[in-house]
Coordinates of C-alpha atoms and ligand atoms in Angstrom, one line a residue:
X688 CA 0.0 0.0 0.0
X689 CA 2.9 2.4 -0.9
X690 CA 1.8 6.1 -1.9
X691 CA 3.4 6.7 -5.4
X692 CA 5.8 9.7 -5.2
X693 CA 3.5 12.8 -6.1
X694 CA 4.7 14.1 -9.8
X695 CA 7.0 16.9 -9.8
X696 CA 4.8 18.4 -13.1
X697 CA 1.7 17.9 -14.9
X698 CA 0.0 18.6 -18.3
X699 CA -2.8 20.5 -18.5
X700 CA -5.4 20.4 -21.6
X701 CA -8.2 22.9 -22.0
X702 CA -11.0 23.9 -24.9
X703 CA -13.8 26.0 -24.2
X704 CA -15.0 25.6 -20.9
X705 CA -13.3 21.5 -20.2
X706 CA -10.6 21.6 -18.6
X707 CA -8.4 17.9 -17.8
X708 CA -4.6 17.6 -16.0
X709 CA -2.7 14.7 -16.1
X710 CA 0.5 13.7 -14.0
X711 CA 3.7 13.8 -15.9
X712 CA 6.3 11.6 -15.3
X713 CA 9.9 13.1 -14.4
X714 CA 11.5 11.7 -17.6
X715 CA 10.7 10.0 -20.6
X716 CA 8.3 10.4 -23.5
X717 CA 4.8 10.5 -23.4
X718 CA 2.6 10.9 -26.7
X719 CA -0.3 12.9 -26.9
X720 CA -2.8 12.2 -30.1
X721 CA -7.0 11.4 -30.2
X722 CA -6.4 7.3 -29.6
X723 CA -6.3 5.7 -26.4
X724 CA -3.0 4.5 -26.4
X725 CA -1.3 7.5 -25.8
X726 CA -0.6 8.5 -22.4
X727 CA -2.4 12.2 -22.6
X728 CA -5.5 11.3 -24.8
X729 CA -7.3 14.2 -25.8
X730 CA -10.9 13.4 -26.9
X731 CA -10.9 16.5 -29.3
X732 CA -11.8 16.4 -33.1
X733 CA -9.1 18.9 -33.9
X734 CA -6.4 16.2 -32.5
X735 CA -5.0 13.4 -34.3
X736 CA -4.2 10.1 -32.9
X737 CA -0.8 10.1 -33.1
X738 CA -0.4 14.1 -32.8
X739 CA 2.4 14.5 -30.7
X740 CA 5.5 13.6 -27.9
X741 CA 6.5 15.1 -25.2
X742 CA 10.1 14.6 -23.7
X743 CA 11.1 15.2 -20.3
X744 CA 14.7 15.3 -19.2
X745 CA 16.2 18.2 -17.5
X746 CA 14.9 20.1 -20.7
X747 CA 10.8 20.1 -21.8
X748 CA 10.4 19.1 -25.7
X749 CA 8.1 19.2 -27.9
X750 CA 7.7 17.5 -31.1
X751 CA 5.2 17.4 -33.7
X752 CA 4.1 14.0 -35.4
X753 CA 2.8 15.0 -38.4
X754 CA -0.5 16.1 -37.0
X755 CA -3.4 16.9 -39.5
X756 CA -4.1 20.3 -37.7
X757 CA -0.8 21.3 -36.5
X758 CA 1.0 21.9 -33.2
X759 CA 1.6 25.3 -32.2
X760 CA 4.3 27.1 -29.8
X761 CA 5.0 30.6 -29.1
X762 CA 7.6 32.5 -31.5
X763 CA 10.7 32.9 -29.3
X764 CA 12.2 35.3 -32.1
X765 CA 9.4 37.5 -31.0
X766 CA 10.1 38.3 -27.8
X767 CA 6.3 39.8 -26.7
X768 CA 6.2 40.4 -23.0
X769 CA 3.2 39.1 -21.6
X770 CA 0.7 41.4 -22.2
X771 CA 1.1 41.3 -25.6
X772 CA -0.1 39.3 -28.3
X773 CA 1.7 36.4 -28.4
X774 CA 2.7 34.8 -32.1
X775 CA 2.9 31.4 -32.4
X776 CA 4.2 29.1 -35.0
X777 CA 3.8 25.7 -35.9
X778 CA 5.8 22.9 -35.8
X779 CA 5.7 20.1 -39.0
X780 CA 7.4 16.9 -37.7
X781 CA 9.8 18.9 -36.0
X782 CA 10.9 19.7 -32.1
X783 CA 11.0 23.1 -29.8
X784 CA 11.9 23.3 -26.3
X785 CA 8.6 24.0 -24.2
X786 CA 9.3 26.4 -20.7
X787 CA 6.8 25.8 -17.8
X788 CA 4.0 27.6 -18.2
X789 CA 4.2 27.8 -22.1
X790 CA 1.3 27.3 -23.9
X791 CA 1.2 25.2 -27.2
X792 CA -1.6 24.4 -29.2
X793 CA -2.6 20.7 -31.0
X794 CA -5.2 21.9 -33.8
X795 CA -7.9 23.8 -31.9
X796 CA -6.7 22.5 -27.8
X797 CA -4.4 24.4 -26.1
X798 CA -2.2 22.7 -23.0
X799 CA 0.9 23.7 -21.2
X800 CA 2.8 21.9 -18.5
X801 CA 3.3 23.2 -14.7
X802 CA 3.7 22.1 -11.3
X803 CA 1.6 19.9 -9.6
X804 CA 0.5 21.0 -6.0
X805 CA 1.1 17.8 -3.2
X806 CA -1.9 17.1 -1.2
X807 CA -1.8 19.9 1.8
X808 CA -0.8 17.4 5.2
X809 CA 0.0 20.0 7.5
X810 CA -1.9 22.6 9.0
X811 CA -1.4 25.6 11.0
X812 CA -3.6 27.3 12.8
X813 CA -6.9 25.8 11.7
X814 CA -9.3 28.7 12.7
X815 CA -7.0 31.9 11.6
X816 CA -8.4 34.1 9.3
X817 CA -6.7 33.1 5.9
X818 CA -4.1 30.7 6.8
X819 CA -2.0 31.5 4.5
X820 CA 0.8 28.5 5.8
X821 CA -1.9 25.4 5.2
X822 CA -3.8 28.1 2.0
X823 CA -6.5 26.4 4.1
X824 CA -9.3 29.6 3.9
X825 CA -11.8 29.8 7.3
X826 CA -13.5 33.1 7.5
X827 CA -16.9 32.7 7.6
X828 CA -19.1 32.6 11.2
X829 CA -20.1 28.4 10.1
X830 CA -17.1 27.4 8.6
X831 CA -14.9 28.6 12.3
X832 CA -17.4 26.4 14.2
X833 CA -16.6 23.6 11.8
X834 CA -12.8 23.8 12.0
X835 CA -13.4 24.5 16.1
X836 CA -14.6 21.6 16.6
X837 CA -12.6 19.6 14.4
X838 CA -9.9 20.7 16.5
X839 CA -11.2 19.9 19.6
X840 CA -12.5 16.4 18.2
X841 CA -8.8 16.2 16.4
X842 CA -7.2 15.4 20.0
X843 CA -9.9 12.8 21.1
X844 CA -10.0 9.1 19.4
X845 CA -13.8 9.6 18.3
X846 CA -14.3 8.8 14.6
X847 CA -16.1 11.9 12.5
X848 CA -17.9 12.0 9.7
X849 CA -18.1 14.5 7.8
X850 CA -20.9 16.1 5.4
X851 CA -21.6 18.7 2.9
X852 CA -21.6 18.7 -0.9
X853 CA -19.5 17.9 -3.8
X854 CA -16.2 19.8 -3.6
X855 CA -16.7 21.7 -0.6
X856 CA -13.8 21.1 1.1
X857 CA -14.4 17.4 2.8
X858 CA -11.3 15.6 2.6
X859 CA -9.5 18.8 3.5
X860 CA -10.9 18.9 7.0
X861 CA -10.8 15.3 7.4
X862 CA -7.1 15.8 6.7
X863 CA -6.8 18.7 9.0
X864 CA -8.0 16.0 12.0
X865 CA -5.5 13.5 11.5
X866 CA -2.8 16.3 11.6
X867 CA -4.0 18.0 14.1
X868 CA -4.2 14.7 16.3
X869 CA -2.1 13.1 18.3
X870 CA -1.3 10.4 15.0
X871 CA -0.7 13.3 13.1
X872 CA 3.0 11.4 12.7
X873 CA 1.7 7.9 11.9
X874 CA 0.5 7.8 8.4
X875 CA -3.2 9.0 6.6
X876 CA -4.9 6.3 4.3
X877 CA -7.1 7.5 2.2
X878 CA -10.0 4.8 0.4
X879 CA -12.3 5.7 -1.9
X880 CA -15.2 3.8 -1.4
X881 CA -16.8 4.3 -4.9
X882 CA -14.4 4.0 -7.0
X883 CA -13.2 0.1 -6.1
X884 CA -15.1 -2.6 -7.1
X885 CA -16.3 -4.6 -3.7
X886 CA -13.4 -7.9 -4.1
X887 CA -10.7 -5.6 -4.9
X888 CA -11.8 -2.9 -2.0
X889 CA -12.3 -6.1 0.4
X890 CA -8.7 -7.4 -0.6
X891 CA -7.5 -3.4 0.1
X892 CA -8.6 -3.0 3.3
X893 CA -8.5 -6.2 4.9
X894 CA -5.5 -7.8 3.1
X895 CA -5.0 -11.1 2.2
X896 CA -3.2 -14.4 2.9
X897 CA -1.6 -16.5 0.1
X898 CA -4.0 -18.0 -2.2
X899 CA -6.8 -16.6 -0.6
X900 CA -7.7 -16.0 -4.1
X901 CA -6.4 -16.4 -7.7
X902 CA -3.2 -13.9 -8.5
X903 CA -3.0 -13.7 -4.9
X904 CA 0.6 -15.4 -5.0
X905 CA 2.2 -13.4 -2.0
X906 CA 0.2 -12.3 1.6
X907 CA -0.5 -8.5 1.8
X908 CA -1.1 -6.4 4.8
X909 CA -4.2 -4.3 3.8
X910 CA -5.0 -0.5 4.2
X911 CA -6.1 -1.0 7.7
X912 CA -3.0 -2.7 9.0
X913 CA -0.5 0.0 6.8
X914 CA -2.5 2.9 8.7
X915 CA -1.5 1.5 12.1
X916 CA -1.5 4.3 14.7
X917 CA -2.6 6.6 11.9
X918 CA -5.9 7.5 10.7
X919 CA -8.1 5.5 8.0
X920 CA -10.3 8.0 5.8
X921 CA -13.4 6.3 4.4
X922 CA -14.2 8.7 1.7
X923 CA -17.6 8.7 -0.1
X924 CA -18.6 6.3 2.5
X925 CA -22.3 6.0 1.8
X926 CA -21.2 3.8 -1.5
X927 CA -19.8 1.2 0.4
X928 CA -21.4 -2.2 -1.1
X929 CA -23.9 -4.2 1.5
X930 CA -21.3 -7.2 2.3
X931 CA -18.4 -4.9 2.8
X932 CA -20.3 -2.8 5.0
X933 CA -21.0 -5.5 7.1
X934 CA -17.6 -6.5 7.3
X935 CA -16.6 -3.0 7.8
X936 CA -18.8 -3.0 10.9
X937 CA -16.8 -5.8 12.4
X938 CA -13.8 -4.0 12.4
X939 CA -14.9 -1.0 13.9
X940 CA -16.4 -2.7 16.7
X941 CA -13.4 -5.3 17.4
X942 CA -11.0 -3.1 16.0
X943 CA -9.1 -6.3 14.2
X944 CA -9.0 -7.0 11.2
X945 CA -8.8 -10.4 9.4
X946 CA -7.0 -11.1 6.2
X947 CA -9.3 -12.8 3.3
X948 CA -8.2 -16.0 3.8
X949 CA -6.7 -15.8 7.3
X950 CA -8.4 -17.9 10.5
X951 CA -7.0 -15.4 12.9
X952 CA -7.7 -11.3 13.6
X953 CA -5.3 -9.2 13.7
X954 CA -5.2 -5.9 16.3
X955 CA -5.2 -2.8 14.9
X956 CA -5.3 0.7 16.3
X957 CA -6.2 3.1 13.9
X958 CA -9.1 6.4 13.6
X959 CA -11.5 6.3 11.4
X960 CA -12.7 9.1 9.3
X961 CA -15.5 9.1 7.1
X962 CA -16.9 11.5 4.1
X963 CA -20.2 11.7 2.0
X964 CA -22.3 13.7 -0.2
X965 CA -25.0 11.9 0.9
X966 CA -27.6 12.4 3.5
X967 CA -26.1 9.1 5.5
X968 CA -28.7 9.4 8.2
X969 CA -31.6 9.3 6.0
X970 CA -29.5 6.6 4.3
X971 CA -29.7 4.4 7.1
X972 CA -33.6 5.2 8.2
X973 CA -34.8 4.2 4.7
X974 CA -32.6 1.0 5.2
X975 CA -30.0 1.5 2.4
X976 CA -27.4 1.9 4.8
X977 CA -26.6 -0.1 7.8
X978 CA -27.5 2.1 10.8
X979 CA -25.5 0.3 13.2
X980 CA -22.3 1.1 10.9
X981 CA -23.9 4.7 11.0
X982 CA -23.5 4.9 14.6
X983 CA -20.3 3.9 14.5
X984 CA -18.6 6.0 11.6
X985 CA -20.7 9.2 12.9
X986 CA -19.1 9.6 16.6
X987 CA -19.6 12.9 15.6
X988 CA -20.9 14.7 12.2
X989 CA -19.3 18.1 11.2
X990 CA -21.1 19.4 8.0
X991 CA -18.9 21.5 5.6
X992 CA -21.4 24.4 4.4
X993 CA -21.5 25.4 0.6
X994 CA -19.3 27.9 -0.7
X995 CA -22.8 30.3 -1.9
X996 CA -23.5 29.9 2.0
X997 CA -19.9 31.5 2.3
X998 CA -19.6 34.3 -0.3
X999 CA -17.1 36.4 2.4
X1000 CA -14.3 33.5 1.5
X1001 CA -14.8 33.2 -2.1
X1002 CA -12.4 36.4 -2.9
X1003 CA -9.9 35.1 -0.7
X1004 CA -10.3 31.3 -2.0
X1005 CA -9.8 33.2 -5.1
X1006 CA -6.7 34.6 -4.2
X1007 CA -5.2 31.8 -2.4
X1008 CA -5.7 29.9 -5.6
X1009 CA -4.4 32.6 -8.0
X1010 CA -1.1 32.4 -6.3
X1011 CA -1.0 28.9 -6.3
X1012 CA -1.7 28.6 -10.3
X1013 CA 0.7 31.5 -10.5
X1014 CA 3.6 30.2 -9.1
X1015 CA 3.0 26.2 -10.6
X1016 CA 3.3 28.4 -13.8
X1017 CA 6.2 30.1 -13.0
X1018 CA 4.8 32.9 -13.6
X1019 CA 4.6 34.4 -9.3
X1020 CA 2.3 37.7 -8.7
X1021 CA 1.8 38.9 -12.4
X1022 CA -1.9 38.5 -12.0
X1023 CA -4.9 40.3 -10.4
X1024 CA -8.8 39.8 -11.2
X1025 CA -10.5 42.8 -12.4
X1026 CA -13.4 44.4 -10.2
X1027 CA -16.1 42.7 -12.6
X1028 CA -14.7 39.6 -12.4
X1029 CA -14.4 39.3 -8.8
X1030 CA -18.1 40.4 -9.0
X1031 CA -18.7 37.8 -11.2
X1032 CA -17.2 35.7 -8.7
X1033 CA -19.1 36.5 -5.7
X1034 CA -22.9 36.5 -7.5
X1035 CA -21.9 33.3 -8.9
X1036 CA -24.1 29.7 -7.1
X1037 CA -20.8 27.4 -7.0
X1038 CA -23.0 24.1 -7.3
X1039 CA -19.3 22.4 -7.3
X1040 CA -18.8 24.6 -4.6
X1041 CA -14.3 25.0 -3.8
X1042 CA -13.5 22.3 -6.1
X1043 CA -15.4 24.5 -9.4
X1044 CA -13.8 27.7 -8.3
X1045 CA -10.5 26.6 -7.5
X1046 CA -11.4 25.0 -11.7
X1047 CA -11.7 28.1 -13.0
X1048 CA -9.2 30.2 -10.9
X1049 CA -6.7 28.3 -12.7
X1050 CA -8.2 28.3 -16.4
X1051 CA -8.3 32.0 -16.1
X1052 CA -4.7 32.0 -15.2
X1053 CA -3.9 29.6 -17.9
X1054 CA -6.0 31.7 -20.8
X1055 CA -4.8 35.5 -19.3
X1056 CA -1.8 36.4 -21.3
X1057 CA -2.6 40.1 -19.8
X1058 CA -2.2 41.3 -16.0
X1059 CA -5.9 41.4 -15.9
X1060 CA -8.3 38.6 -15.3
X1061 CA -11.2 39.7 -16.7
X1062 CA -15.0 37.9 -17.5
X1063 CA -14.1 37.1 -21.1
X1064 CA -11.5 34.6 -18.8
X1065 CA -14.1 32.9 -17.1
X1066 CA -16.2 30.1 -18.3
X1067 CA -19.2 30.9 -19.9
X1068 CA -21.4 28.7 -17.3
X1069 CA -20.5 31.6 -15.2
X1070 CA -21.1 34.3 -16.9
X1071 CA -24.7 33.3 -17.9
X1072 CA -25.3 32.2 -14.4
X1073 CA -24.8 35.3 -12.6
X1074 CA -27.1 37.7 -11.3
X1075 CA -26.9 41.3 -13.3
X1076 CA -27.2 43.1 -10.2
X1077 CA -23.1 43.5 -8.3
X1078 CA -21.6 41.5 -5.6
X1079 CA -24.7 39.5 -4.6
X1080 CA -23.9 36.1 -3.1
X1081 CA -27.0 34.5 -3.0
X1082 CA -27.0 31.6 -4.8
X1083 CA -27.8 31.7 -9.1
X1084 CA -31.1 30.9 -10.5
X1085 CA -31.5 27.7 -12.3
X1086 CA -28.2 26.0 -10.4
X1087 CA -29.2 22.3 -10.0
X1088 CA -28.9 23.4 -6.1
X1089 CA -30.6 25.7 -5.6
X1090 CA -34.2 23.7 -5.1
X1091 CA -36.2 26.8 -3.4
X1092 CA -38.3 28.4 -5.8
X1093 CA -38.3 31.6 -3.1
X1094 CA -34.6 31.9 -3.4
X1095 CA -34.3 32.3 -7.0
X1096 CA -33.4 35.2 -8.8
X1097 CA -34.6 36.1 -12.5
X1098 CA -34.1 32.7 -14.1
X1099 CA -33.0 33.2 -17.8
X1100 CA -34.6 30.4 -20.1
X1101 CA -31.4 27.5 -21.6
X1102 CA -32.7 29.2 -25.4
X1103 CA -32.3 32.5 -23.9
X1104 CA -29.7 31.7 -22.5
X1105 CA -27.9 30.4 -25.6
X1106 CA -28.8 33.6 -27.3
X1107 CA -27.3 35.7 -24.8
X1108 CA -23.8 33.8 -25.2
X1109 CA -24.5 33.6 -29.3
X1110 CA -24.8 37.2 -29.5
X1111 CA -21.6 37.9 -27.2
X1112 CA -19.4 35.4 -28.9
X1113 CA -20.5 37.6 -32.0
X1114 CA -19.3 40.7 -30.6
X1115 CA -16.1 39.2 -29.3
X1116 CA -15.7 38.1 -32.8
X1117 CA -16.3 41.6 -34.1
X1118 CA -14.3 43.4 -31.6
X1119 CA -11.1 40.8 -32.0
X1120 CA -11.5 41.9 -35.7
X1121 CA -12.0 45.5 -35.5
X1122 CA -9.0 45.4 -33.0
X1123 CA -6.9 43.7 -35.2
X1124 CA -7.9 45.2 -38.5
X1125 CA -9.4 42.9 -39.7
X1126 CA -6.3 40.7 -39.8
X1127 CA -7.9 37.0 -39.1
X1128 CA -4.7 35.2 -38.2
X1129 CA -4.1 38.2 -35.3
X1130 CA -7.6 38.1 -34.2
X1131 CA -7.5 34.5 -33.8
X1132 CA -4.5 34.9 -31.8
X1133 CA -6.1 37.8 -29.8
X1134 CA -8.9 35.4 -28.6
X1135 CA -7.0 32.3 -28.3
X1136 CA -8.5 30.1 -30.9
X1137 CA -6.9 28.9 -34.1
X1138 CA -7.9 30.1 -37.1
X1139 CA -9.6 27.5 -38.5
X1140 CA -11.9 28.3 -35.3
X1141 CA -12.3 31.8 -36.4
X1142 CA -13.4 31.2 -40.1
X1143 CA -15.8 28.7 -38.6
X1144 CA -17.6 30.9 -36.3
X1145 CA -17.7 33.4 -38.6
X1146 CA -19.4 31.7 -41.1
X1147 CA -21.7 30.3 -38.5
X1148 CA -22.3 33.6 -37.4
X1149 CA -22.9 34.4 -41.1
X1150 CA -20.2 37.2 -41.0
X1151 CA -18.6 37.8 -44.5
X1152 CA -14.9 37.3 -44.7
X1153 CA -13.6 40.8 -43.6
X1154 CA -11.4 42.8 -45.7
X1155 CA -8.8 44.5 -43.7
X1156 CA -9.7 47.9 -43.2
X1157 CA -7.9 50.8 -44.1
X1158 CA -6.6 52.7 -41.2
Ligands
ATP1301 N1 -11.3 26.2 2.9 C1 -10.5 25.9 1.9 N2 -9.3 26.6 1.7 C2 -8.5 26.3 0.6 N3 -8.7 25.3 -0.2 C3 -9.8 24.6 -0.1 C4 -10.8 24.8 1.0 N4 -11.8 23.9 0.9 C5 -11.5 23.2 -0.2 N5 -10.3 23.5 -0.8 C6 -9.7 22.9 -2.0 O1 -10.8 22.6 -2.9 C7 -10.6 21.3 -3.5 C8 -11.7 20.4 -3.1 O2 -11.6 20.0 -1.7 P1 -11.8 18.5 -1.2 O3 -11.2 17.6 -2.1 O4 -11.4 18.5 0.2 O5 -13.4 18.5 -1.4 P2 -14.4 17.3 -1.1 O6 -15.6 17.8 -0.4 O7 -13.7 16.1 -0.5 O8 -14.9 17.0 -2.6 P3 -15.7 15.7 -3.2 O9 -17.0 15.6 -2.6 O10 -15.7 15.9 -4.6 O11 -14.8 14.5 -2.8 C9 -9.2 20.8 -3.0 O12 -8.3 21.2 -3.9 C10 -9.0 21.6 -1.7 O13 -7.7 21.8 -1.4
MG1302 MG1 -13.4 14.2 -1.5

């Protein structure tokens, strides 16, 4: 149950509002193409399925395989600073060193490689205003009860669940427990409940003796045993199959564990923390989860609220993840948001609450080639889900959670909606041109699309071909 070493970088692959990382090993090649065999696939029309390969060494390269739609770098000979527009230029079948934080293009999907982030372990103090040590933000009047009384449960044995939607922070605080507790030195196993299938979770957790199944040629301590004196984190806990929550039970009440395949338990001492999305109490009253295991995993509940619950930390969530793209680009304190956008920001519902903004924090870094962050940087979901009115932080009509009809604002309908962004994609389109003189190649540039893009939304748009203008 060794932890691979974290990467040291990652490649990240965006188009339109999508937005996928992948881990990068510290040397070798990697290819990047349309098919499945390659290691980064991109699912992307524009991308062919061989497209291209991606060295690492103590230098980045980048080399085109004779992709259908081309792959793009920036023009070192042009040496634009960064608020200016940036000229690329392609590369057929050949190679160009690639810097951190570099964009390059493969047909219409632009990617660049950075730094990956570890997993925060340690924390400072848990209930300071913006801790800027752990970038753990606690600031609103809820989320300081929360984290209080994680710290105070932190130093007791009692195993804690805790609540609260997708991406609001769960794992985080169930994190901040274990090192706030006295185990804090003894190690933090994470299991993700969902994603193992119930033989392969059961061999996981419990371990297994030789033979206790086919390809099990050697005995394994599982999870429980490697987190001895350390914590066990059961995350999205309310998945857990029937039998293995049965099993489960077992071990929380005898705190032993027997191997599949073994005759005799083994002692363990270990704290166990739990997460869900899911309302586990109803869970267990309707009889789709055991209650009895309920009991057990809940010692106590803390429940994370929403981030639209919580608009006073969503500028400094913001910020805290600025930096943090910032400096995985190489690129430390060259950014701010604009006033709009941090508007934009506050009025918006978050229905993937942290996880969503801390999502499109870093696309904006990643498409802002200015000093600005402004709207045009943020995903359109955004823009057409915010209020018009400033700096409201209730949540967005029409957000899948946002049930209460007497909460909802002016709720735009999905055609009027589409005709909203139609009509400023158009003017974008216009103003790229008009700004450019009607030069296509620099307007697709400006606005970060190739130019096939450009002629194709133009003629969607039924635009003519401009002429360039004369001054
Ligand atoms: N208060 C916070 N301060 C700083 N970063 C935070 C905060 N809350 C969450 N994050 C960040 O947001 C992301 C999502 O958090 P986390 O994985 O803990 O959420 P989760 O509730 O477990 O999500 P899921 O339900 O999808 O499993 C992580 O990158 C985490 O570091
Ligand atoms: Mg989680």
């Amino acid at each position: 149950m060794d932890s691979p070493a974290p990467p040291l970088l990652e490649f990240v692959v965006f188009w339109r509002d999508e937005m996928r990382t992948f881990e990068l090993p510290e040397q070798g090649e990697v290819t990047i193409g349309r098919a499945p065999e390659n290691r980064i696939q991109i699912e992307h029309p524009s991308v062919s399925r061989r497209h291209a390969r991606l060295t690492l060494g103590p230098e980045l390269v980048i080399e085109d395989l004779g992709a259908a739609n081309g792959t793009f770098v920036r023009d070192r000979s042009c040496e634009a600073s960064l608020h200016q527009t940036r000229t690329m230029h392609q590369l057929t079948r050949t190679s160009a060193e690639l810097a951190v934080g570099e964009s390059v293009m493969f047909g219409e999907v632009t990617a660049l490689v950075r730094r990956a982030t570890p997993a925060p372990t340690r924390f400072g103090e848990l209930d300071s205003e913006l801790n800027q040590a752990s970038g753990v933000v606690v600031r609103n009047r809820a989320m300081r009860e929360v984290y209080a009384q994680a710290e105070r449960a932190a130093r007791a044995s009692i195993s804690v669940l805790v609540l609260g939607e997708t991406g609001v922070g769960k794992e985080l605080l169930a994190r901040a427990i274990h090192a706030r507790s006295p185990r804090a030195n003894a190690p933090f196993m994470s299991i993700n409940c969902a994603a193992l299938a119930e033989s392969l979770l059961e061999g996981e957790i419990f371990g297994y003796e030789r033979g206790a199944f086919t390809g099990a040629i050697q005995a394994r301590a599982g999870l429980f045993e490697a987190a001895d004196g350390g914590s066990v984190f059961l995350d999205e806990i309310g998945e857990l199959a029937p039998s293995t929550q049965a099993k489960l039970l077992r071990v929380l009440e005898e705190r032993k564990v027997t191997r599949l395949g073994a005759r005799q338990p083994r002692a363990i001492d270990v704290r166990f923390l739990a997460a869900t999305n899911r309302d586990l109490e109803a869970e267990a009253q309707a009889g789709r989860f055991r209650s009895d295991l309920y009991f057990r995993v809940a010692g106590l509940c803390l429940t994370i609220p929403p981030l639209r619950e919580r608009p006073e930390e969503i500028e400094a969530l913001a910020r805290c993840f600025l930096d943090a793209a910032l400096s995985q680009l190489e690129r430390h304190g060259t950014l701010d948001f604009s006033d709009e956008t941090l508007s934009i920001l506050r009025a918006h519902a978050w229905p993937g609450n942290v996880r969503e903004l801390k999502n499109v924090v870093e696309r904006a870094v990643i498409l802002c080639a200015e000093r600005t962050i402004v709207p045009e940087h943020l995903p359109a979901s955004l823009l057409r889900r915010t209020r018009p009115s400033e700096g409201q932080a209730a949540p967005a009509a029409g957000s899948s959670l946002d049930p209460s009809p007497a909460s909802a604002g002016p709720v735009l309908a999905p055609d009027a909606w589409q005709a909203e962004m139609k009509d400023l994609e158009r003017k974008r389109l216009l103003q790229a041109l008009e700004q450019c003189g009607g030069n296509q190649t620099r307007a697709a540039e400006l606005l970060q699309v190739s130019r096939r893009t450009l002629v194709s939304r133009l003629s969607e748009f039924g635009l003519t071909r401009p002429r360039r203008r004369d001054a």
